[in-house]
PDB file of C-alpha atoms in Angstrom:
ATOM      1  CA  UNK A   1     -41.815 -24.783 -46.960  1.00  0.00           C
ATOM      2  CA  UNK A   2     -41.884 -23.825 -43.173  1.00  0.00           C
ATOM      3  CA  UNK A   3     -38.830 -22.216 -41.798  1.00  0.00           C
ATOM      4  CA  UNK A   4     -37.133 -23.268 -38.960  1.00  0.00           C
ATOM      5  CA  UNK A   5     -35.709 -22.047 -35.783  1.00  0.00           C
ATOM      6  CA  UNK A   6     -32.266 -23.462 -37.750  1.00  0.00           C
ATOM      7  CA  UNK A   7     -33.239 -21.177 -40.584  1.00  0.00           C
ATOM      8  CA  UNK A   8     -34.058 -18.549 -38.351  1.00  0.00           C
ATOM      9  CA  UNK A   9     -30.671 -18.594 -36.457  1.00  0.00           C
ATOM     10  CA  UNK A  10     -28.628 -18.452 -39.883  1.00  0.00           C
ATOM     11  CA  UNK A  11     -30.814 -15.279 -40.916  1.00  0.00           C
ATOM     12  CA  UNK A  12     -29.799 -13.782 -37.267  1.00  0.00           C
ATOM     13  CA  UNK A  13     -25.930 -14.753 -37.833  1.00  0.00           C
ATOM     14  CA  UNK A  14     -25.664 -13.921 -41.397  1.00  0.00           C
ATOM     15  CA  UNK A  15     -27.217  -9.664 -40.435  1.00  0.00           C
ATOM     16  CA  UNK A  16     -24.443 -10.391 -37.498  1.00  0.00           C
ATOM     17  CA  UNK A  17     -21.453 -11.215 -39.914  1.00  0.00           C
ATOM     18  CA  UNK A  18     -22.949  -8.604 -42.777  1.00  0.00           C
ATOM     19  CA  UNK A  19     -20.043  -6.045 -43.014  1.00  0.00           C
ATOM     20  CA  UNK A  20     -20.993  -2.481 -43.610  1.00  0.00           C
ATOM     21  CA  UNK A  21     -25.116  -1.082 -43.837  1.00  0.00           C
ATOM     22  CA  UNK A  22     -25.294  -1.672 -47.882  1.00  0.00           C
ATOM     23  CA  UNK A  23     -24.974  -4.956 -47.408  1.00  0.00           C
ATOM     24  CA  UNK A  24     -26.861  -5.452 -44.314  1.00  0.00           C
ATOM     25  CA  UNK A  25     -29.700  -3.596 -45.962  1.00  0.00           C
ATOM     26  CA  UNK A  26     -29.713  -5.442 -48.864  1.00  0.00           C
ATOM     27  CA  UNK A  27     -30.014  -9.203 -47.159  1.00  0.00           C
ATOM     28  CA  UNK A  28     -32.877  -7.589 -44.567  1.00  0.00           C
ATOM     29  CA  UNK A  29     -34.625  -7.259 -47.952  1.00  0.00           C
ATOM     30  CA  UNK A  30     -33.774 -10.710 -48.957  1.00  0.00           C
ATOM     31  CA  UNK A  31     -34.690 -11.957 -45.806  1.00  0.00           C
ATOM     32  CA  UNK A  32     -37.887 -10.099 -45.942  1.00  0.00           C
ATOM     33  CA  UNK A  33     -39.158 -11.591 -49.234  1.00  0.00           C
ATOM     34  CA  UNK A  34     -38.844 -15.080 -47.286  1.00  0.00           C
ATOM     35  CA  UNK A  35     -41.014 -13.257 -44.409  1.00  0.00           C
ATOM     36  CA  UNK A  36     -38.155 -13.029 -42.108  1.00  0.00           C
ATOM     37  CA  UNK A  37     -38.061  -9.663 -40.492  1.00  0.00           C
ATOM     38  CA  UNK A  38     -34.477  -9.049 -39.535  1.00  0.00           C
ATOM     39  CA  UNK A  39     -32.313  -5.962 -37.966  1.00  0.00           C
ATOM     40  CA  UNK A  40     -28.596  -5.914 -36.803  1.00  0.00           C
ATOM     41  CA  UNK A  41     -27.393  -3.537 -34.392  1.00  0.00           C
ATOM     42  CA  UNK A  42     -23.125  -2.150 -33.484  1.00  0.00           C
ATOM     43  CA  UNK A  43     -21.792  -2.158 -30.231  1.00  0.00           C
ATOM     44  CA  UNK A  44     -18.362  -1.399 -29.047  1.00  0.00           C
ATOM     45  CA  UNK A  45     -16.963  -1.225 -25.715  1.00  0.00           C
ATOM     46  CA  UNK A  46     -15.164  -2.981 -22.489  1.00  0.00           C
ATOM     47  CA  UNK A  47     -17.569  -6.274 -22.079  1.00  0.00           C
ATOM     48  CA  UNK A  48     -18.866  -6.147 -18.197  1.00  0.00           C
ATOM     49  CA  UNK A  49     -19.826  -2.731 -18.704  1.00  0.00           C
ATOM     50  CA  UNK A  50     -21.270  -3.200 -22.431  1.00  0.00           C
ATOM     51  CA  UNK A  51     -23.545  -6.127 -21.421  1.00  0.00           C
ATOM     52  CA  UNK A  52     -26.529  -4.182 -20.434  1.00  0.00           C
ATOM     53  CA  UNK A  53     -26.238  -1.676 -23.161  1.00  0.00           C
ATOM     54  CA  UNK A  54     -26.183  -4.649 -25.709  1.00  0.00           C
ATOM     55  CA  UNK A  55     -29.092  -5.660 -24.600  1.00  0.00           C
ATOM     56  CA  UNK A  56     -30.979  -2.827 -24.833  1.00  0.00           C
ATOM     57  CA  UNK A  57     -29.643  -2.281 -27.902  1.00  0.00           C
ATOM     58  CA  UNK A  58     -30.899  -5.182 -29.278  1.00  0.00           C
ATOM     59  CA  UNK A  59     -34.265  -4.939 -27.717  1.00  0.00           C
ATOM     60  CA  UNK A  60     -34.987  -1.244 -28.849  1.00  0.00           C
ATOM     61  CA  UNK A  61     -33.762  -1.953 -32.381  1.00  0.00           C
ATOM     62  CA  UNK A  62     -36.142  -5.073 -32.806  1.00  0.00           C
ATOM     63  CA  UNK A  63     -38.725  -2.963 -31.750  1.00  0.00           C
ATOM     64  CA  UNK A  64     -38.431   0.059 -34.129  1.00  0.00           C
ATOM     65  CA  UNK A  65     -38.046  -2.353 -37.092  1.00  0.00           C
ATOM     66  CA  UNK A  66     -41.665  -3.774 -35.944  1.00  0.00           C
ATOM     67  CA  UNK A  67     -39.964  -7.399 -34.905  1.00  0.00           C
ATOM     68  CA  UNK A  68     -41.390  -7.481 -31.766  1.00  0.00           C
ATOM     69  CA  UNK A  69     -44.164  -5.281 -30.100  1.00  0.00           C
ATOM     70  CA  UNK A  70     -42.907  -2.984 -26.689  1.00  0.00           C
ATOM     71  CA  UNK A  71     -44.725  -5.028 -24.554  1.00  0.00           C
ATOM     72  CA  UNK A  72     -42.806  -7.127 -21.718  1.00  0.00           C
ATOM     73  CA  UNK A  73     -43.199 -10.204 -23.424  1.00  0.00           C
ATOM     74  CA  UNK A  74     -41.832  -9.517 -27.024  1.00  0.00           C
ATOM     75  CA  UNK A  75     -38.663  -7.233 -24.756  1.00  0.00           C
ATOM     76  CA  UNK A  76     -38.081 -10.697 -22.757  1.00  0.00           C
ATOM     77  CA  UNK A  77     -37.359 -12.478 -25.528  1.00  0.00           C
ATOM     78  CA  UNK A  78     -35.155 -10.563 -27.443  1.00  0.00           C
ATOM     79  CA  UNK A  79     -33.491  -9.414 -24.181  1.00  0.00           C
ATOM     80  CA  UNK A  80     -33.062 -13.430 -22.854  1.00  0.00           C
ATOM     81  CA  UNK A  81     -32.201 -14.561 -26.365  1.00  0.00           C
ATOM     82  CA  UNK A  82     -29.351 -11.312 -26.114  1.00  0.00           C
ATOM     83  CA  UNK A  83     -28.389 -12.743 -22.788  1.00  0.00           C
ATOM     84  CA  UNK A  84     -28.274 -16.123 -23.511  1.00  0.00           C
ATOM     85  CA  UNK A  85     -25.901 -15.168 -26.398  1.00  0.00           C
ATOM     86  CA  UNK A  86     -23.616 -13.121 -25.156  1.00  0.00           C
ATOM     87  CA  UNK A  87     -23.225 -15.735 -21.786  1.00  0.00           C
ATOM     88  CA  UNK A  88     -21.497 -18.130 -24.990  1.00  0.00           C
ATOM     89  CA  UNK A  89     -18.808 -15.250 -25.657  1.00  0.00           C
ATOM     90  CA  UNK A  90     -18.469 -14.473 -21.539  1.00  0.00           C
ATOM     91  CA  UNK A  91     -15.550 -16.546 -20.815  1.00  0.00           C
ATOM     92  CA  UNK A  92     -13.534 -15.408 -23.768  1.00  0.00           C
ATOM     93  CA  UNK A  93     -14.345 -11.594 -23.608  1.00  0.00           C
ATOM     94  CA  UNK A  94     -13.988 -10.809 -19.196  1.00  0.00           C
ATOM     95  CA  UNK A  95     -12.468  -8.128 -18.802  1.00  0.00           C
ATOM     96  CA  UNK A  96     -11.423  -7.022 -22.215  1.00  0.00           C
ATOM     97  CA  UNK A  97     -12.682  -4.934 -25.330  1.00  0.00           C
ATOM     98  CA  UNK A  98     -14.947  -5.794 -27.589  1.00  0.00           C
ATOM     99  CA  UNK A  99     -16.898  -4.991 -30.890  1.00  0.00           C
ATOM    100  CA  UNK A 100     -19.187  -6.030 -33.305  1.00  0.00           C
ATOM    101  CA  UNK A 101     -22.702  -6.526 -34.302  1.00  0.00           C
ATOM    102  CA  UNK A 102     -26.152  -7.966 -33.011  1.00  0.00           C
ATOM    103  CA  UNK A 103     -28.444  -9.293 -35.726  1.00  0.00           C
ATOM    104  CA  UNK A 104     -32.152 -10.175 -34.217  1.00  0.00           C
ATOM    105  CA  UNK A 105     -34.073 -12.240 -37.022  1.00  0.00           C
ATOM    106  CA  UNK A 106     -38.033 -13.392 -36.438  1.00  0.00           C
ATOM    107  CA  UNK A 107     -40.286 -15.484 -38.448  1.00  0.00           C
ATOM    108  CA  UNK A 108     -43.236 -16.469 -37.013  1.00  0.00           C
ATOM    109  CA  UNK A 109     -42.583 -17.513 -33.270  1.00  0.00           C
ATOM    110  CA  UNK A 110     -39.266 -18.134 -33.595  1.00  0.00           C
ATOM    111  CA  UNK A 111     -36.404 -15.223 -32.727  1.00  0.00           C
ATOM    112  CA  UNK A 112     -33.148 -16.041 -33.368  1.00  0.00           C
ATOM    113  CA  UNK A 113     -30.476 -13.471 -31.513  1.00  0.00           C
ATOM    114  CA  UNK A 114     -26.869 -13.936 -33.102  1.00  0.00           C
ATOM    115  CA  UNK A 115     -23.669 -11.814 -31.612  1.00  0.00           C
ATOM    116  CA  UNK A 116     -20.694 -11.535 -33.730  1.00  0.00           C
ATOM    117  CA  UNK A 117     -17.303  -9.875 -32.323  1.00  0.00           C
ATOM    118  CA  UNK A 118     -13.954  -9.327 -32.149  1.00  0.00           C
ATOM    119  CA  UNK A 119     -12.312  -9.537 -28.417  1.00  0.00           C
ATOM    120  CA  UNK A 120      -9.239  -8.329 -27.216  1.00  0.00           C
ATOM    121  CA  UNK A 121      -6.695  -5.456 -26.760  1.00  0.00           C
ATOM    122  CA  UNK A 122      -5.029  -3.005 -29.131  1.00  0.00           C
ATOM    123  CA  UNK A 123      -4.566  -5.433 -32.577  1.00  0.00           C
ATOM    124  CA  UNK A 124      -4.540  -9.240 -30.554  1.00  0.00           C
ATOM    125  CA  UNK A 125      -8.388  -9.615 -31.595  1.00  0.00           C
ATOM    126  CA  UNK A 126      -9.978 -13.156 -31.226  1.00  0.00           C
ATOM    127  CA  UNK A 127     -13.212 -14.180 -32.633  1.00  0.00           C
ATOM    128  CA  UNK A 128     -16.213 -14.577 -30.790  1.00  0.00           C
ATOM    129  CA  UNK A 129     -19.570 -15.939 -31.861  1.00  0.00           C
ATOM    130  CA  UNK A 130     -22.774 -16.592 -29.492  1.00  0.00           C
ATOM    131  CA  UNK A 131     -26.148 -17.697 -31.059  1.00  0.00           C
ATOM    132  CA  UNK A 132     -29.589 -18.002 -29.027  1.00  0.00           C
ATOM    133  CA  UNK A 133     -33.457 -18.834 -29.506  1.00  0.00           C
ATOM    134  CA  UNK A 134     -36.468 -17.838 -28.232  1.00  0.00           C
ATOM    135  CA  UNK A 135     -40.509 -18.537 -29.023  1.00  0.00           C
ATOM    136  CA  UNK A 136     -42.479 -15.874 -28.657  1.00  0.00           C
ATOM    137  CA  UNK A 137     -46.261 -17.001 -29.761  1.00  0.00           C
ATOM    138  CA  UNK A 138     -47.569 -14.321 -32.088  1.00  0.00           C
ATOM    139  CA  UNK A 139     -51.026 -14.211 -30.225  1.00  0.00           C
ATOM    140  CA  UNK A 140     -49.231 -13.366 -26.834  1.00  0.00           C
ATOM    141  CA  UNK A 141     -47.277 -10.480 -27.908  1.00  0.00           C
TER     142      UNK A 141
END
């Protein structure tokens, strides 16, 4: 059965949600028997100022765990699919604190970028979820 970009977007939320590195290392394994390579990445910060590091965050951790190639075209996508995420969590976190995790998931040409986090100040957290795709043709990375 061929996976979807659906699919590939749950695999990218569920490393977002996963709760401490046991269990985030145990469904990349999971996810890898399927042939979905998967990392998630922590962030923490005031939002404006965090976006860029997010970003790169994302981008450099897909790279070391071999889901995209350092070339521009494999970085654009993960770094538009970041973008296009975190514009979904924008209104909600301006000019506030936030935390949370990344999780990048690819399978084939689809990459799925999923940002979980909590928003707010001192103990008034709310929720935030943003969820993007990209294609990024395997020959053209």
């Amino acid at each position: 059965m061929e996976l979807t970009s659906l699919d590939i977007g749950r695999a990218a939320l569920a490393m977002a949600i996963s709760t401490d590195r046991q269990e985030e290392q145990a469904l990349r394994q999971r996810l890898q028997n399927r042939g979905i390579l998967a990392v998630a990445v922590d962030f923490g910060g005031e939002y404006l100022s965090s976006v860029k590091k997010m970003i790169e965050r994302a981008v450099v951790a897909a790279q070391r765990q071999g889901l995209i190639e350092a070339s521009h075209v494999g970085e654009g996508a993960v770094a538009g699919a970041t973008h296009a995420a975190l514009e979904q969590i924008t209104p909600k976190a301006v000019g506030l604190n936030v935390g949370g995790k990344i999780g990048v998931a690819r399978y084939g040409e689809h990459v799925c970028v999923a940002v979980y986090l909590g928003v707010g100040v001192l103990h008034l957290n709310e929720v935030a979820v943003g969820l993007a795709h990209r294609s990024l043709p395997m020959s053209q990375e």
